[in-house]
Backbone as JSON Lines, residues from 0, in Angstrom:
{"i":0,"aa":"H","n":[9.65,14.81,-18.98],"ca":[9.05,15.3,-17.75],"c":[10.09,15.35,-16.64]}
{"i":1,"aa":"E","n":[9.91,16.31,-15.78],"ca":[10.71,16.32,-14.56],"c":[10.21,15.17,-13.68]}
{"i":2,"aa":"K","n":[11.13,14.53,-13.0],"ca":[10.79,13.42,-12.1],"c":[11.14,13.83,-10.68]}
{"i":3,"aa":"L","n":[10.38,13.39,-9.72],"ca":[10.58,13.8,-8.33],"c":[11.98,13.5,-7.82]}
{"i":4,"aa":"D","n":[12.59,12.44,-8.34],"ca":[13.92,12.06,-7.88],"c":[15.05,12.81,-8.59]}
{"i":5,"aa":"G","n":[14.7,13.74,-9.49],"ca":[15.7,14.53,-10.2],"c":[16.2,13.92,-11.48]}
{"i":6,"aa":"S","n":[15.66,12.77,-11.88],"ca":[16.16,12.07,-13.07],"c":[15.47,12.52,-14.36]}
{"i":7,"aa":"G","n":[14.57,13.48,-14.27],"ca":[13.8,13.89,-15.44],"c":[14.47,14.95,-16.29]}
{"i":8,"aa":"Y","n":[13.71,15.48,-17.23],"ca":[14.21,16.53,-18.12],"c":[13.14,17.62,-18.2]}
{"i":9,"aa":"P","n":[13.41,18.8,-18.59],"ca":[14.66,19.25,-19.2],"c":[15.71,19.71,-18.2]}
{"i":10,"aa":"R","n":[15.33,19.95,-16.93],"ca":[16.28,20.56,-16.01],"c":[16.75,19.66,-14.88]}
{"i":11,"aa":"G","n":[16.21,18.46,-14.77],"ca":[16.62,17.56,-13.69],"c":[16.24,18.06,-12.31]}
{"i":12,"aa":"L","n":[15.07,18.7,-12.22],"ca":[14.62,19.24,-10.94],"c":[14.2,18.12,-9.99]}
{"i":13,"aa":"K","n":[14.35,18.39,-8.7],"ca":[13.86,17.46,-7.68],"c":[12.5,17.95,-7.19]}
{"i":14,"aa":"Q","n":[11.81,17.1,-6.42],"ca":[10.44,17.36,-6.01],"c":[10.23,18.76,-5.44]}
{"i":15,"aa":"K","n":[11.11,19.2,-4.56],"ca":[10.91,20.49,-3.91],"c":[10.94,21.66,-4.89]}
{"i":16,"aa":"D","n":[11.54,21.45,-6.06],"ca":[11.66,22.5,-7.06],"c":[10.64,22.38,-8.2]}
{"i":17,"aa":"I","n":[9.85,21.33,-8.18],"ca":[8.84,21.13,-9.23],"c":[7.51,21.69,-8.72]}
{"i":18,"aa":"P","n":[6.95,22.67,-9.42],"ca":[5.68,23.25,-8.96],"c":[4.59,22.17,-8.82]}
{"i":19,"aa":"I","n":[3.74,22.37,-7.82],"ca":[2.64,21.42,-7.56],"c":[1.81,21.21,-8.82]}
{"i":20,"aa":"Q","n":[1.54,22.29,-9.55],"ca":[0.73,22.19,-10.76],"c":[1.37,21.24,-11.77]}
{"i":21,"aa":"A","n":[2.69,21.3,-11.88],"ca":[3.4,20.42,-12.81],"c":[3.34,18.98,-12.33]}
{"i":22,"aa":"Q","n":[3.39,18.76,-11.02],"ca":[3.3,17.41,-10.48],"c":[1.92,16.81,-10.75]}
{"i":23,"aa":"I","n":[0.9,17.64,-10.74],"ca":[-0.45,17.18,-11.05],"c":[-0.59,16.9,-12.55]}
{"i":24,"aa":"M","n":[-0.11,17.82,-13.35],"ca":[-0.25,17.69,-14.81],"c":[0.48,16.47,-15.35]}
{"i":25,"aa":"V","n":[1.6,16.12,-14.75],"ca":[2.35,14.97,-15.25],"c":[1.54,13.68,-15.08]}
{"i":26,"aa":"I","n":[0.72,13.6,-14.05],"ca":[-0.15,12.43,-13.85],"c":[-1.1,12.31,-15.05]}
{"i":27,"aa":"A","n":[-1.75,13.41,-15.39],"ca":[-2.68,13.4,-16.52],"c":[-1.96,13.13,-17.84]}
{"i":28,"aa":"D","n":[-0.8,13.72,-18.01],"ca":[-0.06,13.57,-19.27],"c":[0.42,12.13,-19.46]}
{"i":29,"aa":"I","n":[0.95,11.53,-18.41],"ca":[1.41,10.14,-18.52],"c":[0.22,9.22,-18.79]}
{"i":30,"aa":"Y","n":[-0.88,9.44,-18.06],"ca":[-2.08,8.62,-18.29],"c":[-2.53,8.72,-19.74]}
{"i":31,"aa":"D","n":[-2.58,9.94,-20.25],"ca":[-3.0,10.14,-21.64],"c":[-2.06,9.43,-22.61]}
{"i":32,"aa":"A","n":[-0.77,9.56,-22.37],"ca":[0.21,8.93,-23.26],"c":[0.05,7.4,-23.26]}
{"i":33,"aa":"L","n":[-0.25,6.84,-22.1],"ca":[-0.38,5.38,-22.0],"c":[-1.68,4.85,-22.58]}
{"i":34,"aa":"T","n":[-2.75,5.63,-22.5],"ca":[-4.06,5.1,-22.89],"c":[-4.58,5.62,-24.23]}
{"i":35,"aa":"A","n":[-3.95,6.61,-24.77],"ca":[-4.45,7.22,-26.02],"c":[-4.53,6.19,-27.14]}
{"i":36,"aa":"G","n":[-5.67,6.15,-27.78],"ca":[-5.88,5.21,-28.88],"c":[-5.62,5.81,-30.25]}
{"i":37,"aa":"D","n":[-5.24,7.08,-30.27],"ca":[-5.06,7.76,-31.55],"c":[-3.6,7.93,-31.94]}
{"i":38,"aa":"R","n":[-2.73,7.14,-31.34],"ca":[-1.31,7.24,-31.67],"c":[-1.0,6.25,-32.79]}
{"i":39,"aa":"P","n":[-0.41,6.71,-33.88],"ca":[-0.15,5.81,-35.0],"c":[0.93,4.77,-34.71]}
{"i":40,"aa":"Y","n":[1.74,5.02,-33.69],"ca":[2.88,4.15,-33.4],"c":[2.61,3.13,-32.3]}
{"i":41,"aa":"K","n":[1.46,3.21,-31.63],"ca":[1.14,2.21,-30.6],"c":[-0.34,2.24,-30.26]}
{"i":42,"aa":"K","n":[-0.82,1.1,-29.75],"ca":[-2.19,1.02,-29.27],"c":[-2.23,1.52,-27.83]}
{"i":43,"aa":"G","n":[-3.36,2.11,-27.45],"ca":[-3.53,2.54,-26.07],"c":[-3.71,1.35,-25.14]}
{"i":44,"aa":"L","n":[-3.22,1.5,-23.93],"ca":[-3.36,0.45,-22.92],"c":[-4.71,0.55,-22.22]}
{"i":45,"aa":"P","n":[-5.2,-0.57,-21.68],"ca":[-6.39,-0.51,-20.82],"c":[-6.07,0.3,-19.56]}
{"i":46,"aa":"V","n":[-7.1,0.83,-18.93],"ca":[-6.94,1.67,-17.74],"c":[-6.1,0.98,-16.68]}
{"i":47,"aa":"E","n":[-6.44,-0.25,-16.33],"ca":[-5.73,-0.94,-15.24],"c":[-4.25,-1.11,-15.56]}
{"i":48,"aa":"A","n":[-3.91,-1.4,-16.79],"ca":[-2.5,-1.55,-17.17],"c":[-1.78,-0.21,-17.04]}
{"i":49,"aa":"A","n":[-2.42,0.86,-17.47],"ca":[-1.81,2.19,-17.36],"c":[-1.6,2.55,-15.89]}
{"i":50,"aa":"L","n":[-2.6,2.3,-15.05],"ca":[-2.48,2.62,-13.64],"c":[-1.4,1.78,-12.97]}
{"i":51,"aa":"R","n":[-1.26,0.54,-13.38],"ca":[-0.21,-0.32,-12.83],"c":[1.17,0.27,-13.13]}
{"i":52,"aa":"I","n":[1.38,0.71,-14.36],"ca":[2.66,1.34,-14.74],"c":[2.88,2.6,-13.92]}
{"i":53,"aa":"M","n":[1.83,3.39,-13.77],"ca":[1.96,4.64,-13.03],"c":[2.23,4.38,-11.54]}
{"i":54,"aa":"R","n":[1.62,3.35,-10.97],"ca":[1.9,3.0,-9.57],"c":[3.37,2.63,-9.4]}
{"i":55,"aa":"H","n":[3.89,1.91,-10.38],"ca":[5.31,1.53,-10.34],"c":[6.19,2.78,-10.37]}
{"i":56,"aa":"E","n":[5.83,3.75,-11.19],"ca":[6.58,5.02,-11.25],"c":[6.5,5.76,-9.91]}
{"i":57,"aa":"A","n":[5.36,5.7,-9.25],"ca":[5.2,6.35,-7.95],"c":[6.06,5.67,-6.89]}
{"i":58,"aa":"V","n":[6.1,4.35,-6.9],"ca":[6.93,3.61,-5.95],"c":[8.41,3.96,-6.13]}
{"i":59,"aa":"K","n":[8.81,4.2,-7.37],"ca":[10.21,4.56,-7.66],"c":[10.47,6.05,-7.44]}
{"i":60,"aa":"N","n":[9.5,6.78,-6.88],"ca":[9.6,8.21,-6.61],"c":[9.84,9.04,-7.87]}
{"i":61,"aa":"K","n":[9.2,8.61,-8.94],"ca":[9.28,9.37,-10.2],"c":[8.12,10.36,-10.3]}
{"i":62,"aa":"I","n":[6.93,9.93,-9.82],"ca":[5.76,10.81,-9.83],"c":[5.16,10.83,-8.42]}
{"i":63,"aa":"N","n":[4.36,11.83,-8.14],"ca":[3.81,12.05,-6.82],"c":[2.72,11.0,-6.5]}
{"i":64,"aa":"S","n":[2.99,10.16,-5.53],"ca":[2.06,9.08,-5.19],"c":[0.75,9.61,-4.63]}
{"i":65,"aa":"N","n":[0.79,10.75,-3.93],"ca":[-0.45,11.32,-3.38],"c":[-1.38,11.78,-4.49]}
{"i":66,"aa":"F","n":[-0.82,12.41,-5.52],"ca":[-1.66,12.87,-6.63],"c":[-2.16,11.69,-7.45]}
{"i":67,"aa":"L","n":[-1.34,10.67,-7.6],"ca":[-1.79,9.48,-8.31],"c":[-2.93,8.81,-7.54]}
{"i":68,"aa":"E","n":[-2.81,8.74,-6.23],"ca":[-3.86,8.15,-5.4],"c":[-5.18,8.91,-5.57]}
{"i":69,"aa":"L","n":[-5.12,10.23,-5.58],"ca":[-6.33,11.03,-5.81],"c":[-6.9,10.78,-7.19]}
{"i":70,"aa":"F","n":[-6.03,10.7,-8.19],"ca":[-6.44,10.43,-9.57],"c":[-7.23,9.13,-9.62]}
{"i":71,"aa":"E","n":[-6.73,8.11,-8.9],"ca":[-7.41,6.81,-8.89],"c":[-8.69,6.85,-8.05]}
{"i":72,"aa":"Q","n":[-8.62,7.39,-6.84],"ca":[-9.78,7.41,-5.95],"c":[-10.95,8.17,-6.55]}
{"i":73,"aa":"R","n":[-10.67,9.28,-7.19],"ca":[-11.71,10.11,-7.77],"c":[-12.1,9.66,-9.17]}
{"i":74,"aa":"E","n":[-11.4,8.62,-9.65],"ca":[-11.63,8.08,-10.99],"c":[-11.68,9.21,-12.02]}
{"i":75,"aa":"V","n":[-10.65,10.05,-11.96],"ca":[-10.55,11.18,-12.88],"c":[-10.61,10.71,-14.33]}
{"i":76,"aa":"F","n":[-10.09,9.52,-14.58],"ca":[-10.07,8.97,-15.94],"c":[-11.48,8.77,-16.49]}
{"i":77,"aa":"S","n":[-12.48,8.72,-15.62],"ca":[-13.86,8.49,-16.08],"c":[-14.39,9.66,-16.92]}
{"i":78,"aa":"I","n":[-13.82,10.86,-16.77],"ca":[-14.28,11.97,-17.61],"c":[-13.94,11.73,-19.08]}
{"i":79,"aa":"L","n":[-13.02,10.8,-19.33],"ca":[-12.67,10.43,-20.69],"c":[-13.51,9.25,-21.18]}
{"i":80,"aa":"G","n":[-14.42,8.79,-20.32],"ca":[-15.24,7.63,-20.68],"c":[-14.54,6.32,-20.38]}
{"i":81,"aa":"H","n":[-13.43,6.37,-19.63],"ca":[-12.68,5.16,-19.29],"c":[-13.2,4.6,-17.97]}
{"i":82,"aa":"S","n":[-13.11,3.3,-17.82],"ca":[-13.46,2.66,-16.55],"c":[-12.56,1.46,-16.34]}
{"i":83,"aa":"I","n":[-12.5,1.04,-15.09],"ca":[-11.66,-0.12,-14.74],"c":[-12.47,-1.37,-14.93]}
């Protein structure tokens, strides 16, 4: 994934060059990767643990903190049947 600070891949884009849609999608994609229970190589994390990791990424300016805040406030994860 592209990271807001330019440390991501494939192109090393910074926030101003990453489309808003991509900044939103990365929140969902990271959440899914952290919580998915159908991965043969790891168990999914509980919601709170996943959100804690994502908050840390936001503090490090890797993902958009405003979109993460909306994701949490609106409990978007609840559409997957997840709860805190």
